[in-house]
Short mmCIF file of C-alpha atoms and ligand atoms in Angstrom, two decimals:
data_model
loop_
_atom_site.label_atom_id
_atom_site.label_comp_id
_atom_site.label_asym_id
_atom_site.label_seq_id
_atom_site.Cartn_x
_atom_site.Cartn_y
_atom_site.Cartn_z
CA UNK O 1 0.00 0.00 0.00
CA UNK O 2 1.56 3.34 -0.73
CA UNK O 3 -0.02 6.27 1.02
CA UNK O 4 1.50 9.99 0.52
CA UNK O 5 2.56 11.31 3.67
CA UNK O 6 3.68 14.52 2.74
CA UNK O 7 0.43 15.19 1.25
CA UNK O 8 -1.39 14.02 3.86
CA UNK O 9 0.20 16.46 6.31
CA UNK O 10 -0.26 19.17 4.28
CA UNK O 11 -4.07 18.39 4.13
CA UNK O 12 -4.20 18.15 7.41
CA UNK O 13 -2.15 21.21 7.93
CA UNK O 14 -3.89 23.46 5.73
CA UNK O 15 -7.61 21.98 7.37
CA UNK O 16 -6.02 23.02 10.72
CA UNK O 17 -5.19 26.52 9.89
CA UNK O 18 -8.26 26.89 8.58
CA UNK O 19 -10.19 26.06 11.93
CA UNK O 20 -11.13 29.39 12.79
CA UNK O 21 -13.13 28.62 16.17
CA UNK O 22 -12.01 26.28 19.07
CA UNK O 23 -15.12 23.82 18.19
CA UNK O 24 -14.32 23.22 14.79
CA UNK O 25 -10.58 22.91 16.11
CA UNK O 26 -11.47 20.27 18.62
CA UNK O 27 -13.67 18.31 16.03
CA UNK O 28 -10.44 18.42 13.67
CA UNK O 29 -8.25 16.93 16.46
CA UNK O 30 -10.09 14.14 17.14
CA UNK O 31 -10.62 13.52 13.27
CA UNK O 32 -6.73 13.40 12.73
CA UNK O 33 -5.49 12.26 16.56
CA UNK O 34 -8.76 10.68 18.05
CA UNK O 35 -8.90 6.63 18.58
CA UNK O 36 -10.74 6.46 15.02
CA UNK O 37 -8.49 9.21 13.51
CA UNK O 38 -6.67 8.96 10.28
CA UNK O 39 -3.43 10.03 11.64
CA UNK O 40 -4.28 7.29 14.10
CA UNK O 41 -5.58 4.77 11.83
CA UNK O 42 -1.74 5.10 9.97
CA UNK O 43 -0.05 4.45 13.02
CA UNK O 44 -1.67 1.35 13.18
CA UNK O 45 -1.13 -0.14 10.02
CA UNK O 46 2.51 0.24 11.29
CA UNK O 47 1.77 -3.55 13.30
CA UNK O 48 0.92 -4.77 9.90
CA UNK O 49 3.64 -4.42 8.00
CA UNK O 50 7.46 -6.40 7.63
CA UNK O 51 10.36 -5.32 9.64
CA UNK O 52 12.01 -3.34 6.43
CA UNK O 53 8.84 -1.71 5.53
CA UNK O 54 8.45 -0.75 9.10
CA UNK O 55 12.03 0.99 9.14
CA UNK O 56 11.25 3.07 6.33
CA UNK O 57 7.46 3.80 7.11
CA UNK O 58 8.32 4.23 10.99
CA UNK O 59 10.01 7.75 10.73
CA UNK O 60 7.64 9.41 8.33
CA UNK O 61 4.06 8.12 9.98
CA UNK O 62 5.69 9.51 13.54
CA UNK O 63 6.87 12.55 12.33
CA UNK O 64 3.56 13.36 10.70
CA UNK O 65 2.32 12.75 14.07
CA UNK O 66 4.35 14.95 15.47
CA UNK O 67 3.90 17.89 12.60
CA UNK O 68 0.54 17.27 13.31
CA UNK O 69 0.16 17.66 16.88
CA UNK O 70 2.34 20.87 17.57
CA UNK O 71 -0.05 22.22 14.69
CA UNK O 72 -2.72 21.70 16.40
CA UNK O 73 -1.48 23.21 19.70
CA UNK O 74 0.00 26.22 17.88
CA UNK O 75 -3.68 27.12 16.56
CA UNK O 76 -4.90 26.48 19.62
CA UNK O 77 -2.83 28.93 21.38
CA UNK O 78 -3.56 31.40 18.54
CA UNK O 79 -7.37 31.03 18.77
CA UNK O 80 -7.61 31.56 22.62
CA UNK O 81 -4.87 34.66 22.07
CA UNK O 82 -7.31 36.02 19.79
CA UNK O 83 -10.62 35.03 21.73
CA UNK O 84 -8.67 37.41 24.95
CA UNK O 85 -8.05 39.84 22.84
CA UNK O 86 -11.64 40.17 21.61
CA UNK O 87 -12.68 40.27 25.18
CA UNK O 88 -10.46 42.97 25.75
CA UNK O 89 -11.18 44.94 22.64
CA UNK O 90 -15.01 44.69 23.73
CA UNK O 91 -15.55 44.42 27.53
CA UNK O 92 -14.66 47.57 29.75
CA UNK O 93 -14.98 47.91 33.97
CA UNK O 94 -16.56 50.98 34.85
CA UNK O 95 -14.63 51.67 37.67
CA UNK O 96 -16.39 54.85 38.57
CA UNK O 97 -19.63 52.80 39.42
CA UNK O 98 -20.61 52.58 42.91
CA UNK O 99 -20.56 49.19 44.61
CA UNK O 100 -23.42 47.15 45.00
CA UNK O 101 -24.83 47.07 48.77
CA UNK O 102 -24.06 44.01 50.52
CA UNK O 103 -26.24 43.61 53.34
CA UNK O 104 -24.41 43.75 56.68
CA UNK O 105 -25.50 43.01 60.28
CA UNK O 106 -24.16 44.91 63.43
CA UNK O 107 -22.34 43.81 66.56
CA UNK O 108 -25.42 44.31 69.49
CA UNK O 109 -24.67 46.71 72.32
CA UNK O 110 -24.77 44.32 74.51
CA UNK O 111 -22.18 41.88 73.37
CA UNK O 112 -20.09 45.26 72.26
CA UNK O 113 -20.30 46.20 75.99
CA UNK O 114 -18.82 42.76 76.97
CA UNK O 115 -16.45 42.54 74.49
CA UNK O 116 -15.18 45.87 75.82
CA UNK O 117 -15.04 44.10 79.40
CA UNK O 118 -13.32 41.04 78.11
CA UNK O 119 -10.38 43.43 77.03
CA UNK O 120 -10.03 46.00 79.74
CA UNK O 121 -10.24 42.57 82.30
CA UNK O 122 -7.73 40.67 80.41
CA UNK O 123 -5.11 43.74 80.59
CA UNK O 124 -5.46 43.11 84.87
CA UNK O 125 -4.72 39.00 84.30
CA UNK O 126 -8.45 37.73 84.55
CA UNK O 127 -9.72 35.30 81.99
CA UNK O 128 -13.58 34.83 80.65
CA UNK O 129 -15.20 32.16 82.51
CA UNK O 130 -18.67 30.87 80.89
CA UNK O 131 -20.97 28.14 82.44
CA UNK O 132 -24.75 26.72 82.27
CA UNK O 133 -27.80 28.66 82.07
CA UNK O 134 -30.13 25.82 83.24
CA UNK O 135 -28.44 25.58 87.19
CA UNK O 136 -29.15 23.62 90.50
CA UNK O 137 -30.05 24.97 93.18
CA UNK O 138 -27.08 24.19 95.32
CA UNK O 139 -24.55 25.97 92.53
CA UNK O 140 -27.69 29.00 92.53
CA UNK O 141 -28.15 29.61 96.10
CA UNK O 142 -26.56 26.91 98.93
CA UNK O 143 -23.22 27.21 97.78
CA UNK O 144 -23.89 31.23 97.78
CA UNK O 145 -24.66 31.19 101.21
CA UNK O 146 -28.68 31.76 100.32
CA UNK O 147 -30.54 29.56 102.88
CA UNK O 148 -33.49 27.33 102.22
CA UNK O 149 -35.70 31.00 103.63
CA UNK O 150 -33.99 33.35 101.80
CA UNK O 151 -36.57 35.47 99.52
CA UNK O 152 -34.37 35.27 96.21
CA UNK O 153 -35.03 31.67 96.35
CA UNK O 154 -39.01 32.01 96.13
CA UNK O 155 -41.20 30.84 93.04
CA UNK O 156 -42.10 35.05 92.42
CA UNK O 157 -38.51 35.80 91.57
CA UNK O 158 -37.10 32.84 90.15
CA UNK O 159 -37.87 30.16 87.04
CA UNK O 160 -37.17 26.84 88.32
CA UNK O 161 -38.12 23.79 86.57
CA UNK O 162 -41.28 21.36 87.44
CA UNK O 163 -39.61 19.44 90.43
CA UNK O 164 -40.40 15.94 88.33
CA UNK O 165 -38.50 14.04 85.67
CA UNK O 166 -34.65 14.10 84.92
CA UNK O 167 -33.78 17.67 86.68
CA UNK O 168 -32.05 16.37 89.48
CA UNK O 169 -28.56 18.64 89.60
CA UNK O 170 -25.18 17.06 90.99
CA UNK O 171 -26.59 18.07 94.66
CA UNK O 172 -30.08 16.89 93.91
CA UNK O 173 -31.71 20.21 93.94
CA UNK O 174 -34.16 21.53 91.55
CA UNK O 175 -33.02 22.92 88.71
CA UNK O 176 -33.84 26.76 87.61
CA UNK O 177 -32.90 29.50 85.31
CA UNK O 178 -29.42 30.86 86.83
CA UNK O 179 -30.54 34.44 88.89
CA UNK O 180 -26.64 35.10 88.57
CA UNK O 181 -23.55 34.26 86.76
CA UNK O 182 -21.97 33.76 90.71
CA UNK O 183 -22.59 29.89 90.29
CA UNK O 184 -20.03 29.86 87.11
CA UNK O 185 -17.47 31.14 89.42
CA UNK O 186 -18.47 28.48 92.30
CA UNK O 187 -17.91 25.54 89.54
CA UNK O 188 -14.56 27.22 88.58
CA UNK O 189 -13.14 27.15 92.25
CA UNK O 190 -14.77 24.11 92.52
CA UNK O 191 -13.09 22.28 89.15
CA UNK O 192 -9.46 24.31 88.65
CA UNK O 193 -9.42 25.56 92.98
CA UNK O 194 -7.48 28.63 93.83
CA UNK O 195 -5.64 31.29 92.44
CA UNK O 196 -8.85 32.45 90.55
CA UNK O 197 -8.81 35.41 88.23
CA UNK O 198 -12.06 35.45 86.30
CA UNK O 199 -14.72 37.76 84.71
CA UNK O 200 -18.10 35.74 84.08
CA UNK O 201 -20.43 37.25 81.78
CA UNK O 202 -23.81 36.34 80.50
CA UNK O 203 -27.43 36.19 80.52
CA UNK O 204 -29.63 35.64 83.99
CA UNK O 205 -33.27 35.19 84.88
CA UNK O 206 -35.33 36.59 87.31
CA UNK O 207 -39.18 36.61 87.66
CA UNK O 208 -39.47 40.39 87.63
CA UNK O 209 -40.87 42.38 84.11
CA UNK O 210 -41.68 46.42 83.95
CA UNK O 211 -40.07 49.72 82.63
CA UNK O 212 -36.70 48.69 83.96
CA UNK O 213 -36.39 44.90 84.81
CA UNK O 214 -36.91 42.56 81.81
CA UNK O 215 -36.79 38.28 83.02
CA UNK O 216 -33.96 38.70 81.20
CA UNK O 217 -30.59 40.32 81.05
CA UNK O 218 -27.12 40.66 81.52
CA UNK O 219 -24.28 40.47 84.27
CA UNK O 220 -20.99 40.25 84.50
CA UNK O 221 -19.36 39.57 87.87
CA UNK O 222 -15.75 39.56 88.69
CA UNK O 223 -13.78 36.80 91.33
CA UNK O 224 -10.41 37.37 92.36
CA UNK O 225 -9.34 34.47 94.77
CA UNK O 226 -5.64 34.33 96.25
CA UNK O 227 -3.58 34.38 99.40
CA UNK O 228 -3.73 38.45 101.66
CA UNK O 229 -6.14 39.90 98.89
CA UNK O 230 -8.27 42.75 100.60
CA UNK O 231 -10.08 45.46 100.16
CA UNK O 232 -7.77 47.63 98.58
CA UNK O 233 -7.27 45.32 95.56
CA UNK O 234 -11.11 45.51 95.01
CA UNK O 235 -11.50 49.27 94.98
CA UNK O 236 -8.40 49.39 92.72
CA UNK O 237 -9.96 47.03 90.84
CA UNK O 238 -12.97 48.80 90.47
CA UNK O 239 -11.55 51.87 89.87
CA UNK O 240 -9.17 50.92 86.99
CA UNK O 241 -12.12 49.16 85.49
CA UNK O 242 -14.63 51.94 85.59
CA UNK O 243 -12.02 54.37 84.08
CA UNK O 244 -10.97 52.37 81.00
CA UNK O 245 -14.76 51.34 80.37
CA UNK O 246 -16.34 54.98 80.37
CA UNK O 247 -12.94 56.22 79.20
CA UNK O 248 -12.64 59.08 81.57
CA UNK O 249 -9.67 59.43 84.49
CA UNK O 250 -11.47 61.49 86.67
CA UNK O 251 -14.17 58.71 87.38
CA UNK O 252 -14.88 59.30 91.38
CA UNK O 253 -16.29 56.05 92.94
CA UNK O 254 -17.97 56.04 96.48
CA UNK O 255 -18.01 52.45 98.20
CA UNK O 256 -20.54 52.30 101.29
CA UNK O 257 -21.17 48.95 103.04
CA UNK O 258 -24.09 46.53 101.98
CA UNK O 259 -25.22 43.51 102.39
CA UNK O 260 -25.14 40.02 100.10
CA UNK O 261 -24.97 36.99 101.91
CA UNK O 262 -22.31 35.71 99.46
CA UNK O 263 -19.70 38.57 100.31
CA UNK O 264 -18.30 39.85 103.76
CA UNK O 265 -17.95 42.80 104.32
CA UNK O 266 -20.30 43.86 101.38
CA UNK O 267 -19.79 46.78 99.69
CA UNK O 268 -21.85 48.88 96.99
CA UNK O 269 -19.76 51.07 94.73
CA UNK O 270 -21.79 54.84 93.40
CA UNK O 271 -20.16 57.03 90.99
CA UNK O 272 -19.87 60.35 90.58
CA UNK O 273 -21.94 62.71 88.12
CA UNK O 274 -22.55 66.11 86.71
CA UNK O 275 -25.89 66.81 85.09
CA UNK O 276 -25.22 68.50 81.70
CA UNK O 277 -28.41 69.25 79.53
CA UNK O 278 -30.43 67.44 81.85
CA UNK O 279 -28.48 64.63 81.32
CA UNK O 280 -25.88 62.51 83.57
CA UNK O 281 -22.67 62.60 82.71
CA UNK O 282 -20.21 60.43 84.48
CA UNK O 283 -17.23 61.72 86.11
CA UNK O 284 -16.06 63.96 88.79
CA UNK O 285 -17.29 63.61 92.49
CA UNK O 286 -21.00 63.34 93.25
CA UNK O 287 -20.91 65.80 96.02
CA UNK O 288 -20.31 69.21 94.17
CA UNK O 289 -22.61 71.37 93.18
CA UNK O 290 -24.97 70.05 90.78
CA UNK O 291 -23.55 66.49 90.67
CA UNK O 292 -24.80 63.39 92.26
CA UNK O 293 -23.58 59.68 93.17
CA UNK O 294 -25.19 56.56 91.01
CA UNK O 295 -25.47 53.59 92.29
CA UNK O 296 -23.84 51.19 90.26
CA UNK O 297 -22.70 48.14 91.06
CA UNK O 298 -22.25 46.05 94.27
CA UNK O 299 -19.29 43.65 95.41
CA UNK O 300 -17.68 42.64 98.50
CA UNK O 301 -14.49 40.02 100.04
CA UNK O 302 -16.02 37.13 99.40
CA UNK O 303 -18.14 34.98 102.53
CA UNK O 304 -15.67 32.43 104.28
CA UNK O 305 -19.01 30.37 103.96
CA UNK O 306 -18.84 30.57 100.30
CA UNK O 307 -14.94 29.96 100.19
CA UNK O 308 -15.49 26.70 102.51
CA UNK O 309 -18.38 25.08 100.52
CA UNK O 310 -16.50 25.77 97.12
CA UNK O 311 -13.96 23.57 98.23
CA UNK O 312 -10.83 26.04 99.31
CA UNK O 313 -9.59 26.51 103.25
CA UNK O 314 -10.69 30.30 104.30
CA UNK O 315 -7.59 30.38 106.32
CA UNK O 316 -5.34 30.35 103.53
CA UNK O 317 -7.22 32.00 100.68
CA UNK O 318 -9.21 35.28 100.42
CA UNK O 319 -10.95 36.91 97.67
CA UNK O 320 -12.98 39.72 96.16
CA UNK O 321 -16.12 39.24 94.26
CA UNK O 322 -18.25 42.00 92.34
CA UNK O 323 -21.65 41.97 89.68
CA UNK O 324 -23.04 44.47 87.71
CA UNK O 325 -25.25 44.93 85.13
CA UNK O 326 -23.74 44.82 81.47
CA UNK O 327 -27.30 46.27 79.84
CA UNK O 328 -26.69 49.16 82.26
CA UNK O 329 -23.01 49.55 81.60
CA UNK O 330 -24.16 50.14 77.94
CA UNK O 331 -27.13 52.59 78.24
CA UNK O 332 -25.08 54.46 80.48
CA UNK O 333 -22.02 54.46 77.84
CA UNK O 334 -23.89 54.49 74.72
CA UNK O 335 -26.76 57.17 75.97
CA UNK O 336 -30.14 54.07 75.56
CA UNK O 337 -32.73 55.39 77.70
CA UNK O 338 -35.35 52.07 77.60
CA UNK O 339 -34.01 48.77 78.47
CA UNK O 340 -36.50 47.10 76.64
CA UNK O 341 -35.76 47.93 73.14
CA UNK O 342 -32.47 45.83 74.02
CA UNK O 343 -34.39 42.67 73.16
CA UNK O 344 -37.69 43.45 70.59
CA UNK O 345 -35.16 42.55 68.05
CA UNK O 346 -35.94 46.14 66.40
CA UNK O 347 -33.80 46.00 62.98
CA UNK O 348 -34.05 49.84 62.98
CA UNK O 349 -32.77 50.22 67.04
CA UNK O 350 -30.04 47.79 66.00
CA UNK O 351 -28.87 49.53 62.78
CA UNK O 352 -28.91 52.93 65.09
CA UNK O 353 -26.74 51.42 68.16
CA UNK O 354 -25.23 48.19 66.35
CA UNK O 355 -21.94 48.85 66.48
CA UNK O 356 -19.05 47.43 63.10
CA UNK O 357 -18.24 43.74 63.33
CA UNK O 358 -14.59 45.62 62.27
CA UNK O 359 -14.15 47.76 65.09
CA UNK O 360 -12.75 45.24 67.80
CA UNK O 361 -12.62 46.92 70.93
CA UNK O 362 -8.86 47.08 72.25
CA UNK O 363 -6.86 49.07 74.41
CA UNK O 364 -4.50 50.18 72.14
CA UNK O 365 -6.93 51.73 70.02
CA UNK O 366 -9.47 52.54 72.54
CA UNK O 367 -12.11 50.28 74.23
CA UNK O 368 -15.13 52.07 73.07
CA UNK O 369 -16.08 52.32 69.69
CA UNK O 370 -16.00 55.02 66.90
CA UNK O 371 -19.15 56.48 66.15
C1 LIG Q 401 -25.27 42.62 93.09
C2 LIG Q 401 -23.87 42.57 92.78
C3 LIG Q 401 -22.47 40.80 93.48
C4 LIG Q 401 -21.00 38.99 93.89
C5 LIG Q 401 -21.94 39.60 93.13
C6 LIG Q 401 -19.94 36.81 94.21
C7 LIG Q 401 -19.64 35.61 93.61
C8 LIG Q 401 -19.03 34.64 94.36
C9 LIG Q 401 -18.73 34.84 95.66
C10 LIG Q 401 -19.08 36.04 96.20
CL1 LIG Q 401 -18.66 33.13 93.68
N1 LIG Q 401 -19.68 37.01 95.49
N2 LIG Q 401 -20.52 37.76 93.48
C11 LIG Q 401 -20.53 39.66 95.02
C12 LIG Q 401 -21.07 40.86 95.38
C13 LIG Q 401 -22.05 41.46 94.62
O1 LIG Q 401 -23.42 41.29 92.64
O2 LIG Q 401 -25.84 43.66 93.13
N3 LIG Q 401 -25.83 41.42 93.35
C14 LIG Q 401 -27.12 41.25 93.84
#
């Protein structure tokens, strides 16, 4: 069989300059290259033939092959050069067009507020503790020093649980809806004992629901547990605290003895205001003209009682303890005047005091956020 394979390449050659789409291209390839190809079909007959033929056919059927395939490739690379620079010739960015709106959520006062605690607390050594929401009575109240007759411990002001079924806590209490975050910081000096730095923020329940309580809201309370800690770490404490979170130096606190059953001596801390447009404005002491004292949060060394049942020896360690409320921390920050629009879920009261996802409070850059 003679077959012409110098003018079968140049068939093929010319058909595959010719292509002038990728398609048609493609097509062409498998035609000439493809399992039922021609170019194909000659390397094949290759098995066929005797060894001499196959010496002198070998060469030329391969190198058409090869001719072939770098054709191919070479008007491939052409046609996608000149498929780009179509695109280019023809498509344009207008770069002077605004960007389309992508819908974005804000960060909630109320975790903005504790993020803002978080950092100023972790800058004095004290770490985040978190714990469960659904509690036992002995974490709630016993181990808090709140006897059996104490009246936080009555159905009006608290949500327990229906005393059947599989509610049993580890001390066989009734379970209920945490009043306080104090029983996170009983299981930590329970489960890691003492030193004990910790903030514990979160959500609490009590059965109480007008202008200014909702059953809901937040605290965050503050243990410090170690050997000789006193009084005058908690009011420096406090103090250092309150001035990074309203950002003001000249925050003036008052501390006058309480009472909580869980601290010993107790002790509620008021700061100072100035009323400016009818509005308070922290800072300053509350006793000059036309300033006053807030009450804001309470605190105390913490009950020998409460040391004891939490599993440390009173002897050796001491501690302070404080709680106050983060919703008030942030209406009194962020100028909110109704607690209860915290939690209607109120897109527009959101959008208005949400604060950026991208404005993470830190002390470097300043705990409270930009406008
Ligand atoms: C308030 C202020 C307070 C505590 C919370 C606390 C926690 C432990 C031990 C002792 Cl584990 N105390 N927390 C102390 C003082 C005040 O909250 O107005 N509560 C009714």
């Amino acid at each position: 069989m003679f077959v012409d394979y110098a003018a079968t390449g140049q068939e093929a050659l010319s058909r595959i300059a010719r292509a002038d789409d990728l398609d048609t291209l493609e097509r062409l390839r498998v035609a000439l290259l493809g399992k039922h190809g021609s170019v194909s079909a000659l390397l094949k007959t290759l098995g066929g033939m005797s060894p001499e033929e196959r010496q002198s056919e070998g060469p030329e059927i391969h190198a058409l092959r090869e001719q072939v395939t770098s054709a191919l490739a070479g008007r491939k690379a052409e046609l996608e050069q000149a498929a780009l620079d179509a695109r280019l010739a023809t498509e344009t960015v207008d770069l002077s067009l605004p960007a389309a709106e992508v819908p974005k959520g804000s960060v909630h006062p109320v975790s903005q507020v504790m993020d803002e605690l978080a950092e100023i607390f972790a800058d004095m050594g004290f770490a985040v503790a978190t714990g469960p929401e659904i509690e036992d009575d002995w974490h709630n109240f016993t181990a808090l020093n709140m006897p059996e007759s104490h009246p936080a411990r009555a159905m009006h002001d608290t949500f327990y649980f229906p005393d059947t079924g599989p509610h049993a806590g580890t001390h066989g209490g009734r379970m209920l809806l945490r009043t306080h975050t104090s029983p996170v910081q009983v299981r930590t000096m329970v489960s890691q004992g003492a030193p004990v730095r910790i903030i514990a923020p979160g959500r609490v329940y009590r059965s109480d629901s007008d202008a200014t309580h909702t059953p809901m809201f937040h605290q965050v309370e503050g243990l410090v547990i170690d050997r000789g800690i006193h009084l005058g770490h908690l009011k420096w404490t406090l103090e250092t605290f309150l001035k990074a979170f309203f950002e003001r130096e000249d925050i003036v606190l008052r501390l006058r003895p309480s009472y909580f059953p869980f601290t010993e001596p107790s002790v509620e801390a008021d700061v100072g205001f100035a009323l400016e447009n009818a509005r308070r404005v922290l800072g300053g002491s509350g006793d000059e003209p036309g300033h006053g004292w807030m009450e804001l949060l309470g605190s105390g060394m913490v009950n020998r009682r409460v040391i004891e049942m939490s599993g440390l020896d009173p002897d050796e360690w001491q501690g302070f303890a404080f709680g106050v409320g983060v919703d008030r921390l942030a209406m009194l920050k962020y100028g909110m005047d109704d607690l209860r629009a915290f939690f209607d879920g109120d897109v527009r009261w959101l959008r208005h005091y949400g604060f950026s996802p991208f404005d993470q409070p830190t002390l470097s850059a300043g705990v409270g956020a930009r406008a």
